[in-house]
Amino acid sequence: DTDYRNLVEALDRDPNHAVVRQTVLVRKDGVEVPVEKTYQVAPPGRDGTKWIIALARDTSARLQAEDDLRRSQDALRDAQQVVAVADDRHRIARDLHDTVIQRLFGAGLNLQATAAGTDERTRHRLETTITDLDETIKELRSAIFSLQGPSTAAPGGVRGRIADVVTESRAGLGFDPLLRFDGPIETMDDAIADHLVPTLREALSNIARHAGAHQVRVAVTVGATVALSVVDDGSGFPDRIENGLGLANMADRAAGFGGTFRIGPLAAGGTTLEWIVPSDPTPDGSDPQSDGSRGRLRTA
């Protein structure tokens, strides 16, 4: 055996040095056992015969302990990274709230004060800028809510369900819609969420099939009401509403909660859709789909 010959030669060259080898042996019951073998030269006999002592030790427990230690170290590193990311997210959220939003809010107040003493044309331009600032503040607040939530790759809860629908719509639209949250989204009642999500899915599907839009803005706001807004820059509101568009279905879902549904054209082109229901669902817990006669479709 070449390996054994090499082992003997190594021990013969340096009798004081032990050779350690790792191997796997099979027990009588067929179970493989990791073993560490130690070979060392014994003192020569009186007749000068040289002996090699071989010791075998079961290393299963040691290897398991080393593996457990390695896993613990990996878990600790992952936990430290998660904590570091969470700290960064909270720091960024705090800076956005305490610095950026406050500055934007102050700038808006200054513009409002300035607009009061200007001519109509200038006042209109300033008011447009103030509106844009207000929208920017809402988007920043939505970003802050996201930063302060769980730092996971795939968000869960109501926010995650809505985000999934928006992400899935990209295949049909050919672009990513702009999504904005405002308010405590995760406090939305499950019954409302169960109807808001399919309403959003139907709205985005209609845009993909009929509007030819290049931009879509989705906003979900939670306060005294739960409001869904979907705005696109497509071909506009059709003169005749087809039953296949599912608009009556959306209206039924809102009416079942005592809410409202509106859809209509924008002056600059495109379509706006609003689905608004009270934050507290109907006391009797009735299904908005149980009575189609309650639905009312109103155009803006």
PDB file of N, CA and C in Angstrom, residues 64-137:
ATOM      1  N   GLN A  64     -19.215  17.596  15.547  1.00  0.00           N
ATOM      2  CA  GLN A  64     -20.527  18.183  15.755  1.00  0.00           C
ATOM      3  C   GLN A  64     -20.429  19.486  16.524  1.00  0.00           C
ATOM      4  N   ALA A  65     -19.558  19.489  17.546  1.00  0.00           N
ATOM      5  CA  ALA A  65     -19.364  20.706  18.331  1.00  0.00           C
ATOM      6  C   ALA A  65     -18.775  21.816  17.470  1.00  0.00           C
ATOM      7  N   GLU A  66     -17.819  21.462  16.602  1.00  0.00           N
ATOM      8  CA  GLU A  66     -17.215  22.468  15.709  1.00  0.00           C
ATOM      9  C   GLU A  66     -18.255  23.011  14.735  1.00  0.00           C
ATOM     10  N   ASP A  67     -19.116  22.109  14.226  1.00  0.00           N
ATOM     11  CA  ASP A  67     -20.169  22.545  13.308  1.00  0.00           C
ATOM     12  C   ASP A  67     -21.164  23.462  14.016  1.00  0.00           C
ATOM     13  N   ASP A  68     -21.539  23.108  15.254  1.00  0.00           N
ATOM     14  CA  ASP A  68     -22.460  23.950  16.027  1.00  0.00           C
ATOM     15  C   ASP A  68     -21.853  25.322  16.287  1.00  0.00           C
ATOM     16  N   LEU A  69     -20.547  25.323  16.604  1.00  0.00           N
ATOM     17  CA  LEU A  69     -19.869  26.598  16.851  1.00  0.00           C
ATOM     18  C   LEU A  69     -19.851  27.449  15.594  1.00  0.00           C
ATOM     19  N   ARG A  70     -19.568  26.818  14.456  1.00  0.00           N
ATOM     20  CA  ARG A  70     -19.534  27.552  13.192  1.00  0.00           C
ATOM     21  C   ARG A  70     -20.907  28.137  12.861  1.00  0.00           C
ATOM     22  N   ARG A  71     -21.959  27.346  13.092  1.00  0.00           N
ATOM     23  CA  ARG A  71     -23.315  27.847  12.837  1.00  0.00           C
ATOM     24  C   ARG A  71     -23.653  29.014  13.772  1.00  0.00           C
ATOM     25  N   SER A  72     -23.250  28.888  15.019  1.00  0.00           N
ATOM     26  CA  SER A  72     -23.519  29.967  15.979  1.00  0.00           C
ATOM     27  C   SER A  72     -22.798  31.243  15.579  1.00  0.00           C
ATOM     28  N   GLN A  73     -21.561  31.101  15.121  1.00  0.00           N
ATOM     29  CA  GLN A  73     -20.804  32.276  14.686  1.00  0.00           C
ATOM     30  C   GLN A  73     -21.444  32.912  13.454  1.00  0.00           C
ATOM     31  N   ASP A  74     -21.911  32.065  12.526  1.00  0.00           N
ATOM     32  CA  ASP A  74     -22.586  32.598  11.330  1.00  0.00           C
ATOM     33  C   ASP A  74     -23.871  33.316  11.718  1.00  0.00           C
ATOM     34  N   ALA A  75     -24.644  32.709  12.649  1.00  0.00           N
ATOM     35  CA  ALA A  75     -25.891  33.333  13.101  1.00  0.00           C
ATOM     36  C   ALA A  75     -25.618  34.656  13.799  1.00  0.00           C
ATOM     37  N   LEU A  76     -24.539  34.701  14.572  1.00  0.00           N
ATOM     38  CA  LEU A  76     -24.181  35.940  15.266  1.00  0.00           C
ATOM     39  C   LEU A  76     -23.816  37.029  14.270  1.00  0.00           C
ATOM     40  N   ARG A  77     -23.038  36.671  13.245  1.00  0.00           N
ATOM     41  CA  ARG A  77     -22.679  37.660  12.220  1.00  0.00           C
ATOM     42  C   ARG A  77     -23.918  38.165  11.492  1.00  0.00           C
ATOM     43  N   ASP A  78     -24.852  37.226  11.158  1.00  0.00           N
ATOM     44  CA  ASP A  78     -26.087  37.642  10.483  1.00  0.00           C
ATOM     45  C   ASP A  78     -26.908  38.578  11.372  1.00  0.00           C
ATOM     46  N   ALA A  79     -26.988  38.237  12.671  1.00  0.00           N
ATOM     47  CA  ALA A  79     -27.752  39.075  13.604  1.00  0.00           C
ATOM     48  C   ALA A  79     -27.128  40.459  13.727  1.00  0.00           C
ATOM     49  N   GLN A  80     -25.794  40.510  13.780  1.00  0.00           N
ATOM     50  CA  GLN A  80     -25.112  41.803  13.866  1.00  0.00           C
ATOM     51  C   GLN A  80     -25.359  42.638  12.620  1.00  0.00           C
ATOM     52  N   GLN A  81     -25.420  41.965  11.461  1.00  0.00           N
ATOM     53  CA  GLN A  81     -25.686  42.697  10.222  1.00  0.00           C
ATOM     54  C   GLN A  81     -27.113  43.232  10.193  1.00  0.00           C
ATOM     55  N   VAL A  82     -28.061  42.402  10.669  1.00  0.00           N
ATOM     56  CA  VAL A  82     -29.458  42.841  10.719  1.00  0.00           C
ATOM     57  C   VAL A  82     -29.609  44.040  11.647  1.00  0.00           C
ATOM     58  N   VAL A  83     -28.952  43.980  12.797  1.00  0.00           N
ATOM     59  CA  VAL A  83     -29.017  45.096  13.751  1.00  0.00           C
ATOM     60  C   VAL A  83     -28.419  46.355  13.141  1.00  0.00           C
ATOM     61  N   ALA A  84     -27.282  46.189  12.442  1.00  0.00           N
ATOM     62  CA  ALA A  84     -26.641  47.346  11.828  1.00  0.00           C
ATOM     63  C   ALA A  84     -27.539  47.979  10.764  1.00  0.00           C
ATOM     64  N   VAL A  85     -28.192  47.119   9.948  1.00  0.00           N
ATOM     65  CA  VAL A  85     -29.098  47.634   8.919  1.00  0.00           C
ATOM     66  C   VAL A  85     -30.298  48.331   9.559  1.00  0.00           C
ATOM     67  N   ALA A  86     -30.843  47.716  10.618  1.00  0.00           N
ATOM     68  CA  ALA A  86     -31.989  48.315  11.310  1.00  0.00           C
ATOM     69  C   ALA A  86     -31.619  49.666  11.910  1.00  0.00           C
ATOM     70  N   ASP A  87     -30.432  49.757  12.493  1.00  0.00           N
ATOM     71  CA  ASP A  87     -29.975  51.028  13.064  1.00  0.00           C
ATOM     72  C   ASP A  87     -29.865  52.095  11.977  1.00  0.00           C
ATOM     73  N   ASP A  88     -29.322  51.701  10.815  1.00  0.00           N
ATOM     74  CA  ASP A  88     -29.190  52.654   9.708  1.00  0.00           C
ATOM     75  C   ASP A  88     -30.565  53.101   9.216  1.00  0.00           C
ATOM     76  N   ARG A  89     -31.504  52.154   9.120  1.00  0.00           N
ATOM     77  CA  ARG A  89     -32.845  52.509   8.657  1.00  0.00           C
ATOM     78  C   ARG A  89     -33.516  53.485   9.612  1.00  0.00           C
ATOM     79  N   HIS A  90     -33.398  53.235  10.913  1.00  0.00           N
ATOM     80  CA  HIS A  90     -34.012  54.131  11.892  1.00  0.00           C
ATOM     81  C   HIS A  90     -33.327  55.499  11.889  1.00  0.00           C
ATOM     82  N   ARG A  91     -32.018  55.512  11.697  1.00  0.00           N
ATOM     83  CA  ARG A  91     -31.303  56.791  11.649  1.00  0.00           C
ATOM     84  C   ARG A  91     -31.745  57.600  10.429  1.00  0.00           C
ATOM     85  N   ILE A  92     -31.850  56.924   9.270  1.00  0.00           N
ATOM     86  CA  ILE A  92     -32.282  57.623   8.057  1.00  0.00           C
ATOM     87  C   ILE A  92     -33.706  58.132   8.216  1.00  0.00           C
ATOM     88  N   ALA A  93     -34.583  57.285   8.792  1.00  0.00           N
ATOM     89  CA  ALA A  93     -35.974  57.700   9.003  1.00  0.00           C
ATOM     90  C   ALA A  93     -36.040  58.913   9.926  1.00  0.00           C
ATOM     91  N   ARG A  94     -35.236  58.915  10.983  1.00  0.00           N
ATOM     92  CA  ARG A  94     -35.229  60.039  11.923  1.00  0.00           C
ATOM     93  C   ARG A  94     -34.735  61.312  11.239  1.00  0.00           C
ATOM     94  N   ASP A  95     -33.676  61.178  10.432  1.00  0.00           N
ATOM     95  CA  ASP A  95     -33.141  62.355   9.727  1.00  0.00           C
ATOM     96  C   ASP A  95     -34.157  62.904   8.731  1.00  0.00           C
ATOM     97  N   LEU A  96     -34.851  61.994   8.017  1.00  0.00           N
ATOM     98  CA  LEU A  96     -35.866  62.444   7.064  1.00  0.00           C
ATOM     99  C   LEU A  96     -36.988  63.200   7.771  1.00  0.00           C
ATOM    100  N   HIS A  97     -37.424  62.665   8.917  1.00  0.00           N
ATOM    101  CA  HIS A  97     -38.535  63.290   9.633  1.00  0.00           C
ATOM    102  C   HIS A  97     -38.119  64.596  10.303  1.00  0.00           C
ATOM    103  N   ASP A  98     -36.985  64.566  10.995  1.00  0.00           N
ATOM    104  CA  ASP A  98     -36.588  65.724  11.801  1.00  0.00           C
ATOM    105  C   ASP A  98     -35.958  66.840  10.988  1.00  0.00           C
ATOM    106  N   THR A  99     -35.410  66.508   9.825  1.00  0.00           N
ATOM    107  CA  THR A  99     -34.692  67.523   9.049  1.00  0.00           C
ATOM    108  C   THR A  99     -35.372  67.822   7.718  1.00  0.00           C
ATOM    109  N   VAL A 100     -35.457  66.813   6.856  1.00  0.00           N
ATOM    110  CA  VAL A 100     -35.930  67.047   5.488  1.00  0.00           C
ATOM    111  C   VAL A 100     -37.397  67.481   5.469  1.00  0.00           C
ATOM    112  N   ILE A 101     -38.265  66.723   6.149  1.00  0.00           N
ATOM    113  CA  ILE A 101     -39.689  67.069   6.129  1.00  0.00           C
ATOM    114  C   ILE A 101     -39.933  68.428   6.766  1.00  0.00           C
ATOM    115  N   GLN A 102     -39.246  68.713   7.870  1.00  0.00           N
ATOM    116  CA  GLN A 102     -39.441  70.008   8.528  1.00  0.00           C
ATOM    117  C   GLN A 102     -39.024  71.164   7.631  1.00  0.00           C
ATOM    118  N   ARG A 103     -37.942  70.983   6.887  1.00  0.00           N
ATOM    119  CA  ARG A 103     -37.504  72.038   5.969  1.00  0.00           C
ATOM    120  C   ARG A 103     -38.500  72.234   4.833  1.00  0.00           C
ATOM    121  N   LEU A 104     -39.005  71.116   4.296  1.00  0.00           N
ATOM    122  CA  LEU A 104     -39.997  71.230   3.230  1.00  0.00           C
ATOM    123  C   LEU A 104     -41.270  71.893   3.748  1.00  0.00           C
ATOM    124  N   PHE A 105     -41.669  71.526   4.953  1.00  0.00           N
ATOM    125  CA  PHE A 105     -42.867  72.117   5.539  1.00  0.00           C
ATOM    126  C   PHE A 105     -42.681  73.619   5.746  1.00  0.00           C
ATOM    127  N   GLY A 106     -41.497  74.001   6.231  1.00  0.00           N
ATOM    128  CA  GLY A 106     -41.213  75.428   6.418  1.00  0.00           C
ATOM    129  C   GLY A 106     -41.190  76.177   5.105  1.00  0.00           C
ATOM    130  N   ALA A 107     -40.619  75.553   4.070  1.00  0.00           N
ATOM    131  CA  ALA A 107     -40.593  76.197   2.759  1.00  0.00           C
ATOM    132  C   ALA A 107     -42.009  76.394   2.226  1.00  0.00           C
ATOM    133  N   GLY A 108     -42.894  75.412   2.460  1.00  0.00           N
ATOM    134  CA  GLY A 108     -44.275  75.534   2.021  1.00  0.00           C
ATOM    135  C   GLY A 108     -45.002  76.669   2.718  1.00  0.00           C
ATOM    136  N   LEU A 109     -44.756  76.828   4.033  1.00  0.00           N
ATOM    137  CA  LEU A 109     -45.383  77.936   4.765  1.00  0.00           C
ATOM    138  C   LEU A 109     -44.908  79.280   4.242  1.00  0.00           C
ATOM    139  N   ASN A 110     -43.624  79.375   3.940  1.00  0.00           N
ATOM    140  CA  ASN A 110     -43.091  80.634   3.397  1.00  0.00           C
ATOM    141  C   ASN A 110     -43.714  80.952   2.043  1.00  0.00           C
ATOM    142  N   LEU A 111     -43.895  79.925   1.208  1.00  0.00           N
ATOM    143  CA  LEU A 111     -44.496  80.151  -0.098  1.00  0.00           C
ATOM    144  C   LEU A 111     -45.959  80.565   0.041  1.00  0.00           C
ATOM    145  N   GLN A 112     -46.663  79.982   1.009  1.00  0.00           N
ATOM    146  CA  GLN A 112     -48.053  80.373   1.230  1.00  0.00           C
ATOM    147  C   GLN A 112     -48.146  81.840   1.645  1.00  0.00           C
ATOM    148  N   ALA A 113     -47.242  82.255   2.515  1.00  0.00           N
ATOM    149  CA  ALA A 113     -47.241  83.658   2.950  1.00  0.00           C
ATOM    150  C   ALA A 113     -46.914  84.584   1.786  1.00  0.00           C
ATOM    151  N   THR A 114     -45.985  84.156   0.928  1.00  0.00           N
ATOM    152  CA  THR A 114     -45.594  84.983  -0.223  1.00  0.00           C
ATOM    153  C   THR A 114     -46.725  85.062  -1.236  1.00  0.00           C
ATOM    154  N   ALA A 115     -47.425  83.945  -1.439  1.00  0.00           N
ATOM    155  CA  ALA A 115     -48.481  83.915  -2.451  1.00  0.00           C
ATOM    156  C   ALA A 115     -49.613  84.882  -2.139  1.00  0.00           C
ATOM    157  N   ALA A 116     -49.842  85.153  -0.855  1.00  0.00           N
ATOM    158  CA  ALA A 116     -50.952  86.030  -0.477  1.00  0.00           C
ATOM    159  C   ALA A 116     -50.805  87.442  -1.039  1.00  0.00           C
ATOM    160  N   GLY A 117     -49.579  87.888  -1.280  1.00  0.00           N
ATOM    161  CA  GLY A 117     -49.377  89.257  -1.753  1.00  0.00           C
ATOM    162  C   GLY A 117     -48.939  89.358  -3.189  1.00  0.00           C
ATOM    163  N   THR A 118     -49.245  88.367  -4.021  1.00  0.00           N
ATOM    164  CA  THR A 118     -48.814  88.387  -5.416  1.00  0.00           C
ATOM    165  C   THR A 118     -50.013  88.424  -6.354  1.00  0.00           C
ATOM    166  N   ASP A 119     -49.728  88.624  -7.637  1.00  0.00           N
ATOM    167  CA  ASP A 119     -50.795  88.636  -8.633  1.00  0.00           C
ATOM    168  C   ASP A 119     -51.308  87.216  -8.865  1.00  0.00           C
ATOM    169  N   GLU A 120     -52.414  87.115  -9.590  1.00  0.00           N
ATOM    170  CA  GLU A 120     -53.089  85.828  -9.742  1.00  0.00           C
ATOM    171  C   GLU A 120     -52.215  84.792 -10.438  1.00  0.00           C
ATOM    172  N   ARG A 121     -51.490  85.202 -11.472  1.00  0.00           N
ATOM    173  CA  ARG A 121     -50.659  84.255 -12.218  1.00  0.00           C
ATOM    174  C   ARG A 121     -49.553  83.696 -11.336  1.00  0.00           C
ATOM    175  N   THR A 122     -48.876  84.595 -10.613  1.00  0.00           N
ATOM    176  CA  THR A 122     -47.789  84.147  -9.734  1.00  0.00           C
ATOM    177  C   THR A 122     -48.333  83.298  -8.594  1.00  0.00           C
ATOM    178  N   ARG A 123     -49.497  83.720  -8.058  1.00  0.00           N
ATOM    179  CA  ARG A 123     -50.096  82.957  -6.971  1.00  0.00           C
ATOM    180  C   ARG A 123     -50.437  81.528  -7.421  1.00  0.00           C
ATOM    181  N   HIS A 124     -50.938  81.395  -8.644  1.00  0.00           N
ATOM    182  CA  HIS A 124     -51.268  80.073  -9.165  1.00  0.00           C
ATOM    183  C   HIS A 124     -50.019  79.193  -9.257  1.00  0.00           C
ATOM    184  N   ARG A 125     -48.920  79.771  -9.732  1.00  0.00           N
ATOM    185  CA  ARG A 125     -47.681  78.996  -9.849  1.00  0.00           C
ATOM    186  C   ARG A 125     -47.166  78.594  -8.474  1.00  0.00           C
ATOM    187  N   LEU A 126     -47.275  79.526  -7.509  1.00  0.00           N
ATOM    188  CA  LEU A 126     -46.821  79.203  -6.157  1.00  0.00           C
ATOM    189  C   LEU A 126     -47.681  78.122  -5.521  1.00  0.00           C
ATOM    190  N   GLU A 127     -48.987  78.206  -5.760  1.00  0.00           N
ATOM    191  CA  GLU A 127     -49.876  77.190  -5.204  1.00  0.00           C
ATOM    192  C   GLU A 127     -49.593  75.811  -5.804  1.00  0.00           C
ATOM    193  N   THR A 128     -49.240  75.778  -7.090  1.00  0.00           N
ATOM    194  CA  THR A 128     -48.861  74.512  -7.720  1.00  0.00           C
ATOM    195  C   THR A 128     -47.609  73.935  -7.066  1.00  0.00           C
ATOM    196  N   THR A 129     -46.646  74.824  -6.798  1.00  0.00           N
ATOM    197  CA  THR A 129     -45.409  74.383  -6.137  1.00  0.00           C
ATOM    198  C   THR A 129     -45.701  73.891  -4.721  1.00  0.00           C
ATOM    199  N   ILE A 130     -46.603  74.577  -4.019  1.00  0.00           N
ATOM    200  CA  ILE A 130     -46.973  74.156  -2.658  1.00  0.00           C
ATOM    201  C   ILE A 130     -47.624  72.782  -2.683  1.00  0.00           C
ATOM    202  N   THR A 131     -48.478  72.550  -3.688  1.00  0.00           N
ATOM    203  CA  THR A 131     -49.113  71.230  -3.825  1.00  0.00           C
ATOM    204  C   THR A 131     -48.071  70.151  -4.065  1.00  0.00           C
ATOM    205  N   ASP A 132     -47.092  70.469  -4.921  1.00  0.00           N
ATOM    206  CA  ASP A 132     -46.022  69.502  -5.183  1.00  0.00           C
ATOM    207  C   ASP A 132     -45.224  69.209  -3.912  1.00  0.00           C
ATOM    208  N   LEU A 133     -44.981  70.246  -3.110  1.00  0.00           N
ATOM    209  CA  LEU A 133     -44.270  70.041  -1.848  1.00  0.00           C
ATOM    210  C   LEU A 133     -45.070  69.145  -0.904  1.00  0.00           C
ATOM    211  N   ASP A 134     -46.378  69.351  -0.885  1.00  0.00           N
ATOM    212  CA  ASP A 134     -47.232  68.534  -0.029  1.00  0.00           C
ATOM    213  C   ASP A 134     -47.191  67.070  -0.460  1.00  0.00           C
ATOM    214  N   GLU A 135     -47.202  66.810  -1.774  1.00  0.00           N
ATOM    215  CA  GLU A 135     -47.108  65.447  -2.271  1.00  0.00           C
ATOM    216  C   GLU A 135     -45.755  64.835  -1.922  1.00  0.00           C
ATOM    217  N   THR A 136     -44.700  65.650  -2.013  1.00  0.00           N
ATOM    218  CA  THR A 136     -43.363  65.160  -1.668  1.00  0.00           C
ATOM    219  C   THR A 136     -43.292  64.786  -0.195  1.00  0.00           C
ATOM    220  N   ILE A 137     -43.902  65.602   0.653  1.00  0.00           N
ATOM    221  CA  ILE A 137     -43.920  65.303   2.089  1.00  0.00           C
ATOM    222  C   ILE A 137     -44.652  63.995   2.351  1.00  0.00           C
TER     223      ILE A 137
END
